[in-house]
Amino acid sequence: MKWNRHFNAMYASSAQQICNGIVESFKSFKQLSKLFGSGELVNKHKPPNYRKPGLFTELLIINY
């Protein structure tokens, strides 16, 4: 993530923590996909969800 120019443009540590959390969630999802594909995982997995359908949230990031 550190090489991404959008990630480097963010100054707030909370925004960086959110991005890191999302990256970790998708890494886990990718590992589960491999396990499911090889037959080691019985239950089907879902991609990470961050909001319920129909609900909208605004994210405002201000750079000074």
GROMACS .gro file of C-alpha atoms in nm:
model
   64
    1MET     CA    1   0.000   0.000   0.000
    2LYS     CA    2   0.285   0.242   0.071
    3TRP     CA    3   0.373   0.269  -0.298
    4ASN     CA    4   0.019   0.387  -0.387
    5ARG     CA    5   0.009   0.765  -0.446
    6HIS     CA    6  -0.348   0.791  -0.312
    7PHE     CA    7  -0.248   0.617   0.010
    8ASN     CA    8   0.051   0.849   0.052
    9ALA     CA    9  -0.166   1.157  -0.005
   10MET     CA   10  -0.370   1.087   0.309
   11TYR     CA   11  -0.240   1.262   0.618
   12ALA     CA   12  -0.486   1.133   0.876
   13SER     CA   13  -0.369   0.822   1.056
   14SER     CA   14  -0.731   0.714   1.098
   15ALA     CA   15  -0.779   0.709   0.720
   16GLN     CA   16  -0.463   0.503   0.683
   17GLN     CA   17  -0.587   0.261   0.949
   18ILE     CA   18  -0.914   0.221   0.758
   19CYS     CA   19  -0.722   0.142   0.438
   20ASN     CA   20  -0.499  -0.107   0.619
   21GLY     CA   21  -0.807  -0.277   0.769
   22ILE     CA   22  -0.965  -0.310   0.426
   23VAL     CA   23  -0.644  -0.457   0.283
   24GLU     CA   24  -0.628  -0.715   0.564
   25SER     CA   25  -0.994  -0.807   0.511
   26PHE     CA   26  -0.941  -0.872   0.142
   27LYS     CA   27  -0.620  -1.068   0.206
   28SER     CA   28  -0.821  -1.293   0.436
   29PHE     CA   29  -1.096  -1.323   0.174
   30LYS     CA   30  -0.837  -1.423  -0.088
   31GLN     CA   31  -0.696  -1.693   0.141
   32LEU     CA   32  -1.046  -1.826   0.207
   33SER     CA   33  -1.111  -1.833  -0.168
   34LYS     CA   34  -0.806  -2.053  -0.219
   35LEU     CA   35  -0.914  -2.288   0.061
   36PHE     CA   36  -1.268  -2.309  -0.078
   37GLY     CA   37  -1.134  -2.379  -0.428
   38SER     CA   38  -0.916  -2.664  -0.304
   39GLY     CA   39  -1.204  -2.816  -0.106
   40GLU     CA   40  -1.051  -2.756   0.239
   41LEU     CA   41  -1.323  -2.507   0.333
   42VAL     CA   42  -1.677  -2.645   0.350
   43ASN     CA   43  -1.879  -2.324   0.401
   44LYS     CA   44  -1.899  -2.067   0.125
   45HIS     CA   45  -1.745  -1.732   0.217
   46LYS     CA   46  -1.853  -1.378   0.125
   47PRO     CA   47  -1.646  -1.071   0.043
   48PRO     CA   48  -1.610  -0.819   0.327
   49ASN     CA   49  -1.909  -0.588   0.381
   50TYR     CA   50  -1.869  -0.239   0.520
   51ARG     CA   51  -2.225  -0.108   0.511
   52LYS     CA   52  -2.575  -0.246   0.488
   53PRO     CA   53  -2.751  -0.218   0.151
   54GLY     CA   54  -2.968   0.091   0.124
   55LEU     CA   55  -2.771   0.291   0.380
   56PHE     CA   56  -2.548   0.569   0.259
   57THR     CA   57  -2.260   0.725   0.445
   58GLU     CA   58  -2.048   1.021   0.361
   59LEU     CA   59  -1.675   1.031   0.408
   60LEU     CA   60  -1.519   1.373   0.404
   61ILE     CA   61  -1.140   1.400   0.405
   62ILE     CA   62  -0.999   1.749   0.421
   63ASN     CA   63  -0.632   1.814   0.346
   64TYR     CA   64  -0.502   2.143   0.479
   0.00000   0.00000   0.00000
